[in-house]
Amino acid sequence: MTYIAIIGDVIDSKSLENRYDVQNSFKACLQLINEKYKEEVVSKFSLTLGDEFQGLLSTQVNIFQVIDDMNMMMKPYQIRFGIGLGEILTDINPDISIGADGPAYWNAREAINYIHEKNDYGQNHLAFQSDNILISKIINSLLAAGEAIKNNWVTSQQEVFETMLSENIYAEDFNQTLLAKKLDLDPSALSKRLKSSSIKVYFRTRLTARDLYQQELEEGTK
């Protein structure tokens, strides 16, 4: 059976003066993620060493929404994510992901190595790896494009994005009138922010990346 494995860490955590507080915040973040996505979490996100963590999820999860939720919860600290698609060869403990191993985690580690080798001048902190090299390459290009968009957002544009996440909106098409009310904005003002921020394009890159690995899964079952 194929799973999505995540390996990651808080960037430059060892240099933080308040490292202990950050670790506690990160523990709380992982608990919230485990609860929100409990239907898709196969083995709970767990701290493995200091500020490093890992988790195992169903392939049905929108993994990029999970990652964006974690990033929002941990602001202003940055997290590095390696995403691996593959099987698990060991027993799976649903309560803690430590000890599980197999191609899913091997690929996640390869994704972490990819980030270290190619982080686009420090702008990109996530990567994907599966056994399909071409699909992995295309997905990583889409992820880098999305990060380039996100890194240019100003505070007001970031507010729109975070409100969408809070409302569980992760799509190009949504009710802009309701979102405008939530943000206490005129609909035309929201439209301008959406246009200037390319938020819809950002979602397109993420959702296309998800479609690609879902396609890989479907072709693997034929």
C-alpha positions as protocol buffer text, in pm:
chain_id: "A"
residue {
  index: 1
  type: MET
  ca { x: 0 y: 0 z: 0 }
}
residue {
  index: 2
  type: THR
  ca { x: 123 y: 348 z: -87 }
}
residue {
  index: 3
  type: TYR
  ca { x: 142 y: 632 z: 164 }
}
residue {
  index: 4
  type: ILE
  ca { x: 262 y: 991 z: 190 }
}
residue {
  index: 5
  type: ALA
  ca { x: 546 y: 1037 z: 436 }
}
residue {
  index: 6
  type: ILE
  ca { x: 655 y: 1376 z: 567 }
}
residue {
  index: 7
  type: ILE
  ca { x: 992 y: 1452 z: 720 }
}
residue {
  index: 8
  type: GLY
  ca { x: 1083 y: 1803 z: 830 }
}
residue {
  index: 9
  type: ASP
  ca { x: 1239 y: 2040 z: 1077 }
}
residue {
  index: 10
  type: VAL
  ca { x: 1226 y: 2398 z: 1201 }
}
residue {
  index: 11
  type: ILE
  ca { x: 1487 y: 2592 z: 1003 }
}
residue {
  index: 12
  type: ASP
  ca { x: 1781 y: 2731 z: 1203 }
}
residue {
  index: 13
  type: SER
  ca { x: 1616 y: 2623 z: 1528 }
}
residue {
  index: 14
  type: LYS
  ca { x: 1949 y: 2570 z: 1705 }
}
residue {
  index: 15
  type: SER
  ca { x: 2027 y: 2941 z: 1675 }
}
residue {
  index: 16
  type: LEU
  ca { x: 1698 y: 3055 z: 1832 }
}
residue {
  index: 17
  type: GLU
  ca { x: 1726 y: 3208 z: 2178 }
}
residue {
  index: 18
  type: ASN
  ca { x: 1374 y: 3088 z: 2262 }
}
residue {
  index: 19
  type: ARG
  ca { x: 1424 y: 2739 z: 2121 }
}
residue {
  index: 20
  type: TYR
  ca { x: 1243 y: 2569 z: 2410 }
}
residue {
  index: 21
  type: ASP
  ca { x: 932 y: 2786 z: 2357 }
}
residue {
  index: 22
  type: VAL
  ca { x: 943 y: 2718 z: 1984 }
}
residue {
  index: 23
  type: GLN
  ca { x: 961 y: 2344 z: 2049 }
}
residue {
  index: 24
  type: ASN
  ca { x: 654 y: 2364 z: 2272 }
}
residue {
  index: 25
  type: SER
  ca { x: 469 y: 2566 z: 2008 }
}
residue {
  index: 26
  type: PHE
  ca { x: 568 y: 2308 z: 1749 }
}
residue {
  index: 27
  type: LYS
  ca { x: 439 y: 2021 z: 1964 }
}
residue {
  index: 28
  type: ALA
  ca { x: 106 y: 2202 z: 1994 }
}
residue {
  index: 29
  type: CYS
  ca { x: 103 y: 2260 z: 1617 }
}
residue {
  index: 30
  type: LEU
  ca { x: 155 y: 1890 z: 1545 }
}
residue {
  index: 31
  type: GLN
  ca { x: -125 y: 1798 z: 1787 }
}
residue {
  index: 32
  type: LEU
  ca { x: -364 y: 2036 z: 1609 }
}
residue {
  index: 33
  type: ILE
  ca { x: -268 y: 1896 z: 1268 }
}
residue {
  index: 34
  type: ASN
  ca { x: -314 y: 1538 z: 1391 }
}
residue {
  index: 35
  type: GLU
  ca { x: -662 y: 1629 z: 1514 }
}
residue {
  index: 36
  type: LYS
  ca { x: -771 y: 1830 z: 1209 }
}
residue {
  index: 37
  type: TYR
  ca { x: -659 y: 1563 z: 963 }
}
residue {
  index: 38
  type: LYS
  ca { x: -729 y: 1259 z: 1181 }
}
residue {
  index: 39
  type: GLU
  ca { x: -922 y: 1087 z: 901 }
}
residue {
  index: 40
  type: GLU
  ca { x: -615 y: 1100 z: 675 }
}
residue {
  index: 41
  type: VAL
  ca { x: -334 y: 1065 z: 933 }
}
residue {
  index: 42
  type: VAL
  ca { x: -215 y: 703 z: 929 }
}
residue {
  index: 43
  type: SER
  ca { x: 61 y: 752 z: 1185 }
}
residue {
  index: 44
  type: LYS
  ca { x: 57 y: 1072 z: 1388 }
}
residue {
  index: 45
  type: PHE
  ca { x: 304 y: 1353 z: 1331 }
}
residue {
  index: 46
  type: SER
  ca { x: 569 y: 1309 z: 1599 }
}
residue {
  index: 47
  type: LEU
  ca { x: 885 y: 1488 z: 1706 }
}
residue {
  index: 48
  type: THR
  ca { x: 1183 y: 1263 z: 1640 }
}
residue {
  index: 49
  type: LEU
  ca { x: 1486 y: 1466 z: 1747 }
}
residue {
  index: 50
  type: GLY
  ca { x: 1482 y: 1821 z: 1879 }
}
residue {
  index: 51
  type: ASP
  ca { x: 1284 y: 2016 z: 1620 }
}
residue {
  index: 52
  type: GLU
  ca { x: 1270 y: 1737 z: 1362 }
}
residue {
  index: 53
  type: PHE
  ca { x: 943 y: 1556 z: 1294 }
}
residue {
  index: 54
  type: GLN
  ca { x: 778 y: 1299 z: 1073 }
}
residue {
  index: 55
  type: GLY
  ca { x: 433 y: 1167 z: 996 }
}
residue {
  index: 56
  type: LEU
  ca { x: 251 y: 927 z: 766 }
}
residue {
  index: 57
  type: LEU
  ca { x: -68 y: 1006 z: 578 }
}
residue {
  index: 58
  type: SER
  ca { x: -318 y: 856 z: 339 }
}
residue {
  index: 59
  type: THR
  ca { x: -269 y: 944 z: -27 }
}
residue {
  index: 60
  type: GLN
  ca { x: -619 y: 1096 z: -22 }
}
residue {
  index: 61
  type: VAL
  ca { x: -503 y: 1388 z: 190 }
}
residue {
  index: 62
  type: ASN
  ca { x: -439 y: 1730 z: 37 }
}
residue {
  index: 63
  type: ILE
  ca { x: -82 y: 1730 z: 160 }
}
residue {
  index: 64
  type: PHE
  ca { x: -14 y: 2085 z: 45 }
}
residue {
  index: 65
  type: GLN
  ca { x: -304 y: 2217 z: 252 }
}
residue {
  index: 66
  type: VAL
  ca { x: -161 y: 2031 z: 553 }
}
residue {
  index: 67
  type: ILE
  ca { x: 176 y: 2199 z: 494 }
}
residue {
  index: 68
  type: ASP
  ca { x: 24 y: 2544 z: 451 }
}
residue {
  index: 69
  type: ASP
  ca { x: -173 y: 2497 z: 774 }
}
residue {
  index: 70
  type: MET
  ca { x: 147 y: 2407 z: 959 }
}
residue {
  index: 71
  type: ASN
  ca { x: 333 y: 2704 z: 815 }
}
residue {
  index: 72
  type: MET
  ca { x: 52 y: 2938 z: 919 }
}
residue {
  index: 73
  type: MET
  ca { x: 46 y: 2798 z: 1275 }
}
residue {
  index: 74
  type: MET
  ca { x: 422 y: 2832 z: 1315 }
}
residue {
  index: 75
  type: LYS
  ca { x: 470 y: 3186 z: 1181 }
}
residue {
  index: 76
  type: PRO
  ca { x: 718 y: 3356 z: 1188 }
}
residue {
  index: 77
  type: TYR
  ca { x: 933 y: 3043 z: 1208 }
}
residue {
  index: 78
  type: GLN
  ca { x: 1002 y: 2853 z: 887 }
}
residue {
  index: 79
  type: ILE
  ca { x: 972 y: 2478 z: 840 }
}
residue {
  index: 80
  type: ARG
  ca { x: 1144 y: 2254 z: 588 }
}
residue {
  index: 81
  type: PHE
  ca { x: 929 y: 1971 z: 442 }
}
residue {
  index: 82
  type: GLY
  ca { x: 1032 y: 1659 z: 254 }
}
residue {
  index: 83
  type: ILE
  ca { x: 736 y: 1476 z: 98 }
}
residue {
  index: 84
  type: GLY
  ca { x: 778 y: 1111 z: -1 }
}
residue {
  index: 85
  type: LEU
  ca { x: 540 y: 883 z: -187 }
}
residue {
  index: 86
  type: GLY
  ca { x: 582 y: 508 z: -147 }
}
residue {
  index: 87
  type: GLU
  ca { x: 524 y: 195 z: 57 }
}
residue {
  index: 88
  type: ILE
  ca { x: 602 y: 124 z: 423 }
}
residue {
  index: 89
  type: LEU
  ca { x: 789 y: -198 z: 500 }
}
residue {
  index: 90
  type: THR
  ca { x: 765 y: -196 z: 879 }
}
residue {
  index: 91
  type: ASP
  ca { x: 469 y: -216 z: 1115 }
}
residue {
  index: 92
  type: ILE
  ca { x: 276 y: 111 z: 1144 }
}
residue {
  index: 93
  type: ASN
  ca { x: 196 y: 252 z: 1486 }
}
residue {
  index: 94
  type: PRO
  ca { x: -100 y: 491 z: 1446 }
}
residue {
  index: 95
  type: ASP
  ca { x: -9 y: 683 z: 1762 }
}
residue {
  index: 96
  type: ILE
  ca { x: 354 y: 762 z: 1683 }
}
residue {
  index: 97
  type: SER
  ca { x: 544 y: 760 z: 1355 }
}
residue {
  index: 98
  type: ILE
  ca { x: 889 y: 689 z: 1501 }
}
residue {
  index: 99
  type: GLY
  ca { x: 1026 y: 353 z: 1386 }
}
residue {
  index: 100
  type: ALA
  ca { x: 830 y: 324 z: 1062 }
}
residue {
  index: 101
  type: ASP
  ca { x: 1043 y: 287 z: 750 }
}
residue {
  index: 102
  type: GLY
  ca { x: 1023 y: 206 z: 382 }
}
residue {
  index: 103
  type: PRO
  ca { x: 1029 y: 373 z: 37 }
}
residue {
  index: 104
  type: ALA
  ca { x: 786 y: 648 z: 147 }
}
residue {
  index: 105
  type: TYR
  ca { x: 1032 y: 770 z: 411 }
}
residue {
  index: 106
  type: TRP
  ca { x: 1334 y: 705 z: 190 }
}
residue {
  index: 107
  type: ASN
  ca { x: 1180 y: 930 z: -74 }
}
residue {
  index: 108
  type: ALA
  ca { x: 1097 y: 1195 z: 188 }
}
residue {
  index: 109
  type: ARG
  ca { x: 1464 y: 1199 z: 290 }
}
residue {
  index: 110
  type: GLU
  ca { x: 1563 y: 1235 z: -75 }
}
residue {
  index: 111
  type: ALA
  ca { x: 1326 y: 1532 z: -94 }
}
residue {
  index: 112
  type: ILE
  ca { x: 1502 y: 1692 z: 204 }
}
residue {
  index: 113
  type: ASN
  ca { x: 1835 y: 1642 z: 26 }
}
residue {
  index: 114
  type: TYR
  ca { x: 1687 y: 1808 z: -282 }
}
residue {
  index: 115
  type: ILE
  ca { x: 1595 y: 2116 z: -76 }
}
residue {
  index: 116
  type: HIS
  ca { x: 1950 y: 2144 z: 59 }
}
residue {
  index: 117
  type: GLU
  ca { x: 2086 y: 2123 z: -295 }
}
residue {
  index: 118
  type: LYS
  ca { x: 1833 y: 2350 z: -462 }
}
residue {
  index: 119
  type: ASN
  ca { x: 1643 y: 2590 z: -237 }
}
residue {
  index: 120
  type: ASP
  ca { x: 1618 y: 2876 z: -489 }
}
residue {
  index: 121
  type: TYR
  ca { x: 1823 y: 3125 z: -287 }
}
residue {
  index: 122
  type: GLY
  ca { x: 1650 y: 3029 z: 37 }
}
residue {
  index: 123
  type: GLN
  ca { x: 1298 y: 3084 z: -98 }
}
residue {
  index: 124
  type: ASN
  ca { x: 1189 y: 2721 z: -129 }
}
residue {
  index: 125
  type: HIS
  ca { x: 1155 y: 2495 z: 175 }
}
residue {
  index: 126
  type: LEU
  ca { x: 962 y: 2197 z: 44 }
}
residue {
  index: 127
  type: ALA
  ca { x: 1014 y: 1922 z: -211 }
}
residue {
  index: 128
  type: PHE
  ca { x: 850 y: 1601 z: -333 }
}
residue {
  index: 129
  type: GLN
  ca { x: 999 y: 1267 z: -430 }
}
residue {
  index: 130
  type: SER
  ca { x: 849 y: 946 z: -564 }
}
residue {
  index: 131
  type: ASP
  ca { x: 987 y: 662 z: -775 }
}
residue {
  index: 132
  type: ASN
  ca { x: 879 y: 848 z: -1089 }
}
residue {
  index: 133
  type: ILE
  ca { x: 1167 y: 1089 z: -1152 }
}
residue {
  index: 134
  type: LEU
  ca { x: 990 y: 1291 z: -1422 }
}
residue {
  index: 135
  type: ILE
  ca { x: 672 y: 1347 z: -1221 }
}
residue {
  index: 136
  type: SER
  ca { x: 880 y: 1440 z: -917 }
}
residue {
  index: 137
  type: LYS
  ca { x: 1071 y: 1695 z: -1125 }
}
residue {
  index: 138
  type: ILE
  ca { x: 750 y: 1851 z: -1258 }
}
residue {
  index: 139
  type: ILE
  ca { x: 591 y: 1862 z: -912 }
}
residue {
  index: 140
  type: ASN
  ca { x: 899 y: 2030 z: -765 }
}
residue {
  index: 141
  type: SER
  ca { x: 890 y: 2291 z: -1041 }
}
residue {
  index: 142
  type: LEU
  ca { x: 525 y: 2362 z: -957 }
}
residue {
  index: 143
  type: LEU
  ca { x: 607 y: 2386 z: -586 }
}
residue {
  index: 144
  type: ALA
  ca { x: 894 y: 2627 z: -653 }
}
residue {
  index: 145
  type: ALA
  ca { x: 666 y: 2843 z: -870 }
}
residue {
  index: 146
  type: GLY
  ca { x: 409 y: 2853 z: -590 }
}
residue {
  index: 147
  type: GLU
  ca { x: 674 y: 2951 z: -337 }
}
residue {
  index: 148
  type: ALA
  ca { x: 793 y: 3231 z: -566 }
}
residue {
  index: 149
  type: ILE
  ca { x: 437 y: 3366 z: -573 }
}
residue {
  index: 150
  type: LYS
  ca { x: 390 y: 3338 z: -196 }
}
residue {
  index: 151
  type: ASN
  ca { x: 722 y: 3503 z: -112 }
}
residue {
  index: 152
  type: ASN
  ca { x: 607 y: 3823 z: -284 }
}
residue {
  index: 153
  type: TRP
  ca { x: 288 y: 3863 z: -81 }
}
residue {
  index: 154
  type: VAL
  ca { x: 247 y: 4173 z: 132 }
}
residue {
  index: 155
  type: THR
  ca { x: 64 y: 4163 z: 466 }
}
residue {
  index: 156
  type: SER
  ca { x: -283 y: 4230 z: 322 }
}
residue {
  index: 157
  type: GLN
  ca { x: -243 y: 3952 z: 64 }
}
residue {
  index: 158
  type: GLN
  ca { x: -113 y: 3714 z: 328 }
}
residue {
  index: 159
  type: GLU
  ca { x: -423 y: 3796 z: 534 }
}
residue {
  index: 160
  type: VAL
  ca { x: -649 y: 3687 z: 248 }
}
residue {
  index: 161
  type: PHE
  ca { x: -461 y: 3359 z: 211 }
}
residue {
  index: 162
  type: GLU
  ca { x: -465 y: 3280 z: 583 }
}
residue {
  index: 163
  type: THR
  ca { x: -836 y: 3359 z: 607 }
}
residue {
  index: 164
  type: MET
  ca { x: -898 y: 3116 z: 323 }
}
residue {
  index: 165
  type: LEU
  ca { x: -701 y: 2848 z: 505 }
}
residue {
  index: 166
  type: SER
  ca { x: -894 y: 2917 z: 826 }
}
residue {
  index: 167
  type: GLU
  ca { x: -1219 y: 2877 z: 632 }
}
residue {
  index: 168
  type: ASN
  ca { x: -1090 y: 2553 z: 478 }
}
residue {
  index: 169
  type: ILE
  ca { x: -1085 y: 2705 z: 130 }
}
residue {
  index: 170
  type: TYR
  ca { x: -814 y: 2548 z: -86 }
}
residue {
  index: 171
  type: ALA
  ca { x: -933 y: 2591 z: -443 }
}
residue {
  index: 172
  type: GLU
  ca { x: -935 y: 2832 z: -735 }
}
residue {
  index: 173
  type: ASP
  ca { x: -1313 y: 2854 z: -736 }
}
residue {
  index: 174
  type: PHE
  ca { x: -1490 y: 2968 z: -422 }
}
residue {
  index: 175
  type: ASN
  ca { x: -1757 y: 3210 z: -302 }
}
residue {
  index: 176
  type: GLN
  ca { x: -1581 y: 3547 z: -315 }
}
residue {
  index: 177
  type: THR
  ca { x: -1879 y: 3729 z: -167 }
}
residue {
  index: 178
  type: LEU
  ca { x: -1867 y: 3523 z: 152 }
}
residue {
  index: 179
  type: LEU
  ca { x: -1491 y: 3561 z: 176 }
}
residue {
  index: 180
  type: ALA
  ca { x: -1519 y: 3938 z: 132 }
}
residue {
  index: 181
  type: LYS
  ca { x: -1767 y: 3951 z: 422 }
}
residue {
  index: 182
  type: LYS
  ca { x: -1533 y: 3744 z: 636 }
}
residue {
  index: 183
  type: LEU
  ca { x: -1251 y: 3988 z: 564 }
}
residue {
  index: 184
  type: ASP
  ca { x: -1479 y: 4291 z: 601 }
}
residue {
  index: 185
  type: LEU
  ca { x: -1386 y: 4399 z: 250 }
}
residue {
  index: 186
  type: ASP
  ca { x: -1578 y: 4530 z: -45 }
}
residue {
  index: 187
  type: PRO
  ca { x: -1600 y: 4252 z: -310 }
}
residue {
  index: 188
  type: SER
  ca { x: -1415 y: 4469 z: -560 }
}
residue {
  index: 189
  type: ALA
  ca { x: -1134 y: 4527 z: -310 }
}
residue {
  index: 190
  type: LEU
  ca { x: -1105 y: 4152 z: -256 }
}
residue {
  index: 191
  type: SER
  ca { x: -1093 y: 4096 z: -632 }
}
residue {
  index: 192
  type: LYS
  ca { x: -803 y: 4339 z: -658 }
}
residue {
  index: 193
  type: ARG
  ca { x: -613 y: 4157 z: -383 }
}
residue {
  index: 194
  type: LEU
  ca { x: -676 y: 3821 z: -544 }
}
residue {
  index: 195
  type: LYS
  ca { x: -553 y: 3952 z: -878 }
}
residue {
  index: 196
  type: SER
  ca { x: -243 y: 4129 z: -746 }
}
residue {
  index: 197
  type: SER
  ca { x: -140 y: 3835 z: -526 }
}
residue {
  index: 198
  type: SER
  ca { x: -201 y: 3556 z: -782 }
}
residue {
  index: 199
  type: ILE
  ca { x: -349 y: 3350 z: -497 }
}
residue {
  index: 200
  type: LYS
  ca { x: -563 y: 3156 z: -742 }
}
residue {
  index: 201
  type: VAL
  ca { x: -254 y: 3073 z: -948 }
}
residue {
  index: 202
  type: TYR
  ca { x: -83 y: 2960 z: -628 }
}
residue {
  index: 203
  type: PHE
  ca { x: -370 y: 2719 z: -557 }
}
residue {
  index: 204
  type: ARG
  ca { x: -354 y: 2599 z: -918 }
}
residue {
  index: 205
  type: THR
  ca { x: 13 y: 2505 z: -883 }
}
residue {
  index: 206
  type: ARG
  ca { x: -56 y: 2312 z: -562 }
}
residue {
  index: 207
  type: LEU
  ca { x: -366 y: 2133 z: -689 }
}
residue {
  index: 208
  type: THR
  ca { x: -196 y: 2042 z: -1018 }
}
residue {
  index: 209
  type: ALA
  ca { x: 94 y: 1898 z: -819 }
}
residue {
  index: 210
  type: ARG
  ca { x: -155 y: 1688 z: -624 }
}
residue {
  index: 211
  type: ASP
  ca { x: -326 y: 1575 z: -946 }
}
residue {
  index: 212
  type: LEU
  ca { x: 10 y: 1459 z: -1081 }
}
residue {
  index: 213
  type: TYR
  ca { x: 95 y: 1229 z: -792 }
}
residue {
  index: 214
  type: GLN
  ca { x: -264 y: 1103 z: -784 }
}
residue {
  index: 215
  type: GLN
  ca { x: -224 y: 1019 z: -1153 }
}
residue {
  index: 216
  type: GLU
  ca { x: 98 y: 834 z: -1072 }
}
residue {
  index: 217
  type: LEU
  ca { x: -92 y: 632 z: -812 }
}
residue {
  index: 218
  type: GLU
  ca { x: -371 y: 546 z: -1056 }
}
residue {
  index: 219
  type: GLU
  ca { x: -125 y: 436 z: -1324 }
}
residue {
  index: 220
  type: GLY
  ca { x: 55 y: 221 z: -1069 }
}
residue {
  index: 221
  type: THR
  ca { x: -263 y: 24 z: -997 }
}
residue {
  index: 222
  type: LYS
  ca { x: -338 y: -56 z: -1362 }
}
